[in-house]
């Protein structure tokens, strides 16, 4: 018997609490009465970071994992067939839910607590239990490799490499314009769209918020860059990123779309585990996507100057964590203890389209 639609809708709603790049929520749901077709909406994330839709595929993976946990909790077993029409087709997964004994997952209560926290963390240590629980996640999933860097020098190198992204954000117009397109400047605007990034979630102090708004028009950014703006911005993020208990990276053994979706599932379990341990979490992964843009797309969309910076960041990352073009960098992130975030991002209402079986 197919899953009742109200139950399915509730499970999908848990799914959509997943993270996505700039809160794009690149998913479309089609229900054929028996199976759910999860489709990537390529129009939602057109950013240079979304190399071959890989950032969106990670978000789809996180969504599937949330649905998997919520389904088990509700007495359903989730099966997801990935890319049944091939890697080039936007159909990411065909999902079936069949009745099964209730299987509580200790991560379920954290699905709606997980969030991105961009505030300053304390530099307390991660601790043995937290490290062990996080490292267990890919081991239990049977795929993915997690690196956790906790020593001062390693964190400093990674933080500096990751912070170069902030320079590129203000030197590459396409990156800049996409970010500002996704900012929601008031609560009202965030509620109207249900997507994008509410300015309060960026972790800026009030004077920084005012200054940030003046950087929306590109001519202003170009002018400020002549005064050294783009070189100053990474200093702030470097300071924030290195003040973390750990900087981590999840990698997958290949770079196919399936690797990114499966990596997204594992990532979501890592993020939920961090939440369950009281740890704040922020992806700091812009730079890894730009490195993958060099590797997979020959750096299309990047100027020669941008490329040099990205190559430099790749060499720095590689001093601490081994990276290579044959393996997917799913996410670079920082972890630590901190107060709550200044705001929470919203979601669009779930729309379930009907389709033929
Ligand atoms: C693939 C991917 C890449 C992301 N990259 C960044 C990033 O580089 N910096 C950042 O602050 N947040 C990043 N995020 C977090 C999203 O902006 C965040 O998930 C989204 O705004 C929704 O907010 P929430 O995580 O609080 O639910 C990323 C998320 C995903 C899934």
Coordinates of C-alpha atoms and ligand atoms in Angstrom, one line a residue:
X1 CA 0.0 0.0 0.0
X2 CA 1.5 3.4 -1.0
X3 CA 2.3 5.8 1.8
X4 CA -0.7 8.1 2.7
X5 CA -0.1 11.6 1.2
X6 CA -0.3 13.5 4.4
X7 CA 2.4 11.2 5.9
X8 CA 4.5 11.7 2.7
X9 CA 4.1 15.4 2.9
X10 CA 5.3 15.5 6.5
X11 CA 8.4 13.3 5.6
X12 CA 9.1 15.7 2.7
X13 CA 8.8 18.7 5.0
X14 CA 11.5 17.2 7.2
X15 CA 13.6 16.7 4.1
X16 CA 13.4 20.3 3.1
X17 CA 14.9 21.4 6.4
X18 CA 18.2 20.3 4.8
X19 CA 20.9 22.8 4.0
X20 CA 21.5 24.1 0.5
X21 CA 24.0 26.6 -1.0
X22 CA 22.7 30.1 -0.2
X23 CA 19.5 28.5 0.8
X24 CA 18.5 28.0 -2.9
X25 CA 16.4 24.8 -2.1
X26 CA 17.0 23.4 -5.6
X27 CA 14.3 20.7 -5.4
X28 CA 11.1 19.8 -7.2
X29 CA 8.8 17.0 -5.9
X30 CA 6.6 14.9 -8.3
X31 CA 4.4 12.2 -7.0
X32 CA 3.1 9.5 -9.3
X33 CA 0.9 7.8 -6.7
X34 CA 3.5 5.2 -5.7
X35 CA 6.9 6.8 -6.1
X36 CA 8.3 10.2 -5.4
X37 CA 10.4 11.8 -8.2
X38 CA 13.1 14.2 -6.8
X39 CA 14.1 16.6 -9.5
X40 CA 16.9 19.1 -9.5
X41 CA 15.7 22.6 -10.4
X42 CA 18.7 23.9 -12.3
X43 CA 17.3 27.4 -12.3
X44 CA 17.6 27.8 -8.6
X45 CA 21.3 27.7 -8.2
X46 CA 23.1 29.3 -11.1
X47 CA 26.1 30.3 -9.0
X48 CA 29.7 29.7 -10.1
X49 CA 30.1 27.6 -7.0
X50 CA 27.5 25.1 -8.3
X51 CA 30.0 23.4 -10.6
X52 CA 28.0 20.8 -12.7
X53 CA 25.2 21.1 -10.1
X54 CA 27.4 19.5 -7.5
X55 CA 26.4 21.9 -4.7
X56 CA 22.8 21.2 -5.5
X57 CA 23.4 17.4 -5.5
X58 CA 24.9 17.7 -2.0
X59 CA 21.7 19.5 -0.9
X60 CA 19.6 16.7 -2.5
X61 CA 21.7 14.2 -0.6
X62 CA 21.1 16.0 2.7
X63 CA 17.3 16.2 1.9
X64 CA 17.2 12.4 1.2
X65 CA 18.9 11.7 4.5
X66 CA 16.5 13.8 6.4
X67 CA 13.6 12.0 4.7
X68 CA 15.2 8.7 5.4
X69 CA 15.5 9.4 9.2
X70 CA 11.9 10.9 9.3
X71 CA 10.5 7.9 7.4
X72 CA 12.1 5.3 9.7
X73 CA 10.7 7.2 12.6
X74 CA 7.2 7.1 11.1
X75 CA 7.3 3.4 10.2
X76 CA 8.5 3.5 6.6
X77 CA 11.7 2.3 4.9
X78 CA 13.1 4.7 2.3
X79 CA 14.8 3.4 -0.9
X80 CA 16.3 5.9 -3.3
X81 CA 17.4 5.0 -6.8
X82 CA 19.9 7.7 -7.8
X83 CA 19.9 9.1 -11.4
X84 CA 17.8 6.4 -12.9
X85 CA 17.8 8.2 -16.3
X86 CA 21.6 8.8 -16.2
X87 CA 23.9 11.5 -14.9
X88 CA 22.8 14.2 -17.3
X89 CA 19.1 14.0 -16.5
X90 CA 17.8 16.4 -13.7
X91 CA 15.9 13.5 -12.1
X92 CA 18.1 13.0 -9.1
X93 CA 16.2 10.1 -7.4
X94 CA 13.2 8.0 -7.5
X95 CA 12.1 7.4 -3.9
X96 CA 9.9 4.7 -2.6
X97 CA 8.6 4.4 0.9
X98 CA 7.4 1.0 2.1
X99 CA 5.9 0.1 5.5
X100 CA 8.3 -1.2 8.0
X101 CA 8.6 -1.4 11.8
X102 CA 9.4 2.0 13.4
X103 CA 13.1 2.4 13.7
X104 CA 14.0 5.4 15.9
X105 CA 17.1 7.3 14.9
X106 CA 18.8 9.3 17.6
X107 CA 19.4 12.1 15.0
X108 CA 15.7 12.6 14.4
X109 CA 15.2 15.2 17.1
X110 CA 18.0 17.3 15.6
X111 CA 16.6 17.7 12.1
X112 CA 14.8 20.9 13.0
X113 CA 17.6 22.1 15.3
X114 CA 20.4 21.9 12.8
X115 CA 21.5 25.2 11.3
X116 CA 24.4 27.2 10.0
X117 CA 26.0 29.2 12.7
X118 CA 28.3 32.0 11.4
X119 CA 29.1 33.6 14.7
X120 CA 32.5 33.6 16.5
X121 CA 33.2 30.3 18.1
X122 CA 35.1 29.7 21.3
X123 CA 38.4 27.9 20.8
X124 CA 37.6 25.1 23.3
X125 CA 38.8 21.6 22.3
X126 CA 36.5 19.2 20.4
X127 CA 37.0 16.5 23.0
X128 CA 37.4 12.8 22.7
X129 CA 33.7 11.8 22.6
X130 CA 32.7 14.4 20.0
X131 CA 35.7 13.5 17.8
X132 CA 34.8 9.8 18.0
X133 CA 31.1 10.2 17.3
X134 CA 31.9 12.4 14.3
X135 CA 34.5 10.1 12.9
X136 CA 32.1 7.1 13.3
X137 CA 29.6 8.6 10.8
X138 CA 31.4 7.8 7.5
X139 CA 32.6 4.5 9.0
X140 CA 29.0 3.5 9.8
X141 CA 27.7 4.8 6.4
X142 CA 30.4 2.7 4.7
X143 CA 31.6 5.6 2.5
X144 CA 33.3 8.9 2.7
X145 CA 36.4 10.0 4.4
X146 CA 36.3 12.6 7.2
X147 CA 39.3 14.7 8.1
X148 CA 39.2 16.7 11.4
X149 CA 42.0 19.2 11.9
X150 CA 42.4 20.4 15.5
X151 CA 46.0 21.6 15.8
X152 CA 46.6 25.3 15.7
X153 CA 48.9 25.5 12.7
X154 CA 46.7 23.2 10.6
X155 CA 43.6 25.2 11.4
X156 CA 45.4 28.4 10.7
X157 CA 46.5 27.2 7.2
X158 CA 43.0 25.9 6.4
X159 CA 41.3 29.1 7.7
X160 CA 43.6 31.3 5.6
X161 CA 42.9 29.2 2.4
X162 CA 39.2 29.2 3.0
X163 CA 39.1 32.9 3.7
X164 CA 40.5 33.6 0.2
X165 CA 37.0 32.9 -1.0
X166 CA 35.9 36.3 0.5
X167 CA 38.4 38.1 -1.7
X168 CA 37.1 36.3 -4.7
X169 CA 33.5 37.1 -3.8
X170 CA 34.3 40.8 -4.1
X171 CA 36.6 40.6 -7.1
X172 CA 34.5 38.3 -9.3
X173 CA 31.3 40.1 -10.4
X174 CA 29.3 36.9 -11.0
X175 CA 30.1 35.5 -7.5
X176 CA 29.3 38.9 -5.9
X177 CA 26.0 39.4 -7.8
X178 CA 24.7 35.9 -7.1
X179 CA 25.4 36.3 -3.3
X180 CA 23.6 39.7 -3.2
X181 CA 20.7 38.3 -5.2
X182 CA 20.2 35.7 -2.4
X183 CA 20.3 38.1 0.5
X184 CA 17.0 38.9 2.1
X185 CA 17.3 42.3 3.7
X186 CA 14.3 42.2 6.1
X187 CA 12.3 39.5 7.9
X188 CA 9.3 40.5 5.6
X189 CA 11.3 39.8 2.4
X190 CA 12.6 36.5 3.8
X191 CA 9.0 35.4 4.7
X192 CA 7.7 36.4 1.3
X193 CA 10.3 34.3 -0.6
X194 CA 10.8 31.6 1.9
X195 CA 14.4 31.1 0.5
X196 CA 17.7 32.9 0.3
X197 CA 19.7 34.2 3.3
X198 CA 18.1 36.4 5.8
X199 CA 20.7 39.1 6.6
X200 CA 20.4 38.3 10.3
X201 CA 21.8 34.8 9.6
X202 CA 25.1 36.1 8.3
X203 CA 26.4 36.7 11.8
X204 CA 27.3 40.4 11.1
X205 CA 27.5 43.0 13.9
X206 CA 25.1 46.0 13.4
X207 CA 27.7 48.4 11.9
X208 CA 28.9 45.6 9.6
X209 CA 25.4 45.0 8.4
X210 CA 25.1 48.7 7.4
X211 CA 28.5 48.6 5.6
X212 CA 27.5 45.3 3.9
X213 CA 24.5 46.8 2.3
X214 CA 26.5 49.6 0.7
X215 CA 28.5 46.8 -1.1
X216 CA 25.5 45.6 -3.1
X217 CA 26.1 47.8 -6.3
X218 CA 29.1 46.5 -8.2
X219 CA 30.5 49.9 -9.1
X220 CA 30.8 50.7 -5.4
X221 CA 32.7 47.4 -4.8
X222 CA 35.0 48.2 -7.7
X223 CA 35.7 51.6 -6.2
X224 CA 36.2 50.2 -2.7
X225 CA 38.6 47.6 -4.1
X226 CA 40.8 50.3 -5.3
X227 CA 41.1 51.3 -1.6
X228 CA 42.0 47.7 -0.7
X229 CA 38.6 46.3 0.4
X230 CA 38.8 42.9 -1.2
X231 CA 42.2 42.2 0.5
X232 CA 40.8 43.3 3.9
X233 CA 37.7 41.1 3.9
X234 CA 39.5 37.7 4.2
X235 CA 41.2 39.0 7.4
X236 CA 37.9 38.9 9.3
X237 CA 37.0 35.4 8.0
X238 CA 40.4 34.1 8.7
X239 CA 40.0 35.2 12.3
X240 CA 36.6 33.7 12.6
X241 CA 37.5 30.4 10.9
X242 CA 40.6 29.7 12.9
X243 CA 38.8 30.2 16.2
X244 CA 37.1 26.8 16.0
X245 CA 37.5 23.6 17.8
X246 CA 38.2 21.9 14.5
X247 CA 38.1 22.5 10.7
X248 CA 36.8 19.4 8.9
X249 CA 36.5 18.1 5.4
X250 CA 34.4 15.3 4.0
X251 CA 35.6 13.7 0.8
X252 CA 34.1 11.0 -1.4
X253 CA 36.1 8.5 -3.5
X254 CA 34.9 9.7 -6.9
X255 CA 33.4 12.8 -8.6
X256 CA 30.2 11.5 -10.2
X257 CA 26.9 13.0 -9.4
X258 CA 26.1 9.9 -7.3
X259 CA 29.2 10.6 -5.2
X260 CA 27.9 14.1 -4.5
X261 CA 24.4 13.0 -3.5
X262 CA 25.7 10.1 -1.4
X263 CA 28.3 12.6 0.1
X264 CA 25.4 14.9 0.9
X265 CA 23.7 12.1 2.9
X266 CA 26.8 11.4 4.9
X267 CA 27.4 15.1 5.4
X268 CA 23.9 15.6 6.8
X269 CA 24.5 12.8 9.4
X270 CA 27.8 14.5 10.4
X271 CA 26.0 17.9 10.7
X272 CA 23.1 16.4 12.7
X273 CA 25.6 14.5 14.9
X274 CA 27.5 17.8 15.6
X275 CA 24.2 19.5 16.5
X276 CA 23.4 16.6 18.9
X277 CA 26.7 17.2 20.5
X278 CA 26.0 20.9 21.1
X279 CA 28.5 21.9 18.4
X280 CA 28.0 24.9 16.1
X281 CA 28.7 24.2 12.4
X282 CA 29.5 26.4 9.4
X283 CA 30.3 25.3 5.9
X284 CA 33.3 27.4 4.7
X285 CA 33.4 25.7 1.4
X286 CA 33.3 28.3 -1.3
X287 CA 36.9 27.8 -2.0
X288 CA 36.6 24.0 -2.5
X289 CA 33.9 24.5 -5.1
X290 CA 36.1 27.0 -7.0
X291 CA 39.0 24.5 -6.9
X292 CA 36.6 21.9 -8.3
X293 CA 35.6 24.5 -11.0
X294 CA 39.3 24.6 -12.0
X295 CA 39.5 20.8 -12.0
X296 CA 36.2 19.8 -13.6
X297 CA 35.3 22.9 -15.7
X298 CA 38.7 24.2 -16.6
X299 CA 38.1 27.3 -14.4
X300 CA 35.3 28.6 -16.7
X301 CA 34.0 32.0 -15.3
X302 CA 37.2 32.7 -13.4
X303 CA 39.7 35.4 -14.5
X304 CA 43.4 34.6 -14.7
X305 CA 43.9 36.5 -11.4
X306 CA 41.0 34.4 -9.8
X307 CA 42.6 31.2 -11.0
X308 CA 46.0 32.0 -9.4
X309 CA 44.3 32.7 -6.1
X310 CA 42.3 29.4 -6.3
X311 CA 45.5 27.5 -7.2
X312 CA 47.2 29.0 -4.2
X313 CA 44.3 28.0 -2.0
X314 CA 44.4 24.5 -3.3
X315 CA 48.1 24.2 -2.6
X316 CA 47.6 25.5 0.9
X317 CA 44.7 23.1 1.6
X318 CA 46.8 20.3 0.3
X319 CA 49.5 21.0 2.9
X320 CA 47.0 19.9 5.6
X321 CA 44.4 17.7 4.0
X322 CA 45.3 15.6 0.9
X323 CA 43.1 16.7 -2.0
X324 CA 43.1 15.5 -5.6
X325 CA 40.9 15.9 -8.7
X326 CA 39.8 12.3 -8.6
X327 CA 38.0 12.7 -5.3
X328 CA 35.0 14.9 -4.5
X329 CA 35.4 17.5 -1.8
X330 CA 31.9 17.4 -0.4
X331 CA 32.4 20.1 2.2
X332 CA 35.0 22.1 4.2
X333 CA 33.5 23.3 7.5
X334 CA 34.3 24.6 10.9
X335 CA 33.0 23.3 14.2
X336 CA 33.0 24.7 17.7
X337 CA 31.1 25.9 20.7
X338 CA 29.3 29.2 20.6
X339 CA 26.1 31.0 21.4
X340 CA 23.0 30.5 19.1
X341 CA 23.0 32.1 15.6
X342 CA 21.5 35.6 15.2
X343 CA 18.8 34.3 12.9
X344 CA 17.4 31.1 11.3
X345 CA 16.8 30.7 7.6
X346 CA 13.3 29.9 6.3
X347 CA 12.0 27.3 3.8
X348 CA 9.5 27.5 0.9
X349 CA 6.2 25.7 1.3
X350 CA 6.4 22.2 -0.1
X351 CA 4.6 21.8 -3.4
X352 CA 4.0 18.3 -4.6
X353 CA 3.3 18.1 -8.4
X354 CA 1.4 15.1 -9.8
X355 CA 3.0 13.0 -12.5
X356 CA 2.2 9.8 -14.4
X357 CA 3.8 6.6 -13.1
Ligands
LIG1 C1 26.7 22.6 -0.6 C2 26.6 23.7 0.4 C3 27.5 24.7 0.4 C4 27.4 25.8 1.4 N1 28.4 26.7 1.5 C5 28.4 27.6 2.5 C6 29.5 28.5 2.7 O1 30.5 28.4 2.0 N2 29.4 29.4 3.7 C7 28.4 29.5 4.5 O2 28.3 30.3 5.4 N3 27.3 28.6 4.4 C8 27.3 27.7 3.4 N4 26.3 26.8 3.3 C9 25.1 26.9 4.2 C10 23.9 27.4 3.5 O3 24.0 28.8 3.2 C11 22.7 27.1 4.5 O4 22.5 25.7 4.6 C12 21.4 27.7 4.0 O5 21.5 29.1 4.0 C13 20.2 27.3 4.9 O6 20.5 27.6 6.2 P1 20.6 26.6 7.4 O7 21.8 25.7 7.1 O8 20.7 27.4 8.6 O9 19.3 25.8 7.4 C14 26.3 25.8 2.3 C15 25.4 24.7 2.2 C16 25.5 23.7 1.3 C17 24.5 22.6 1.3

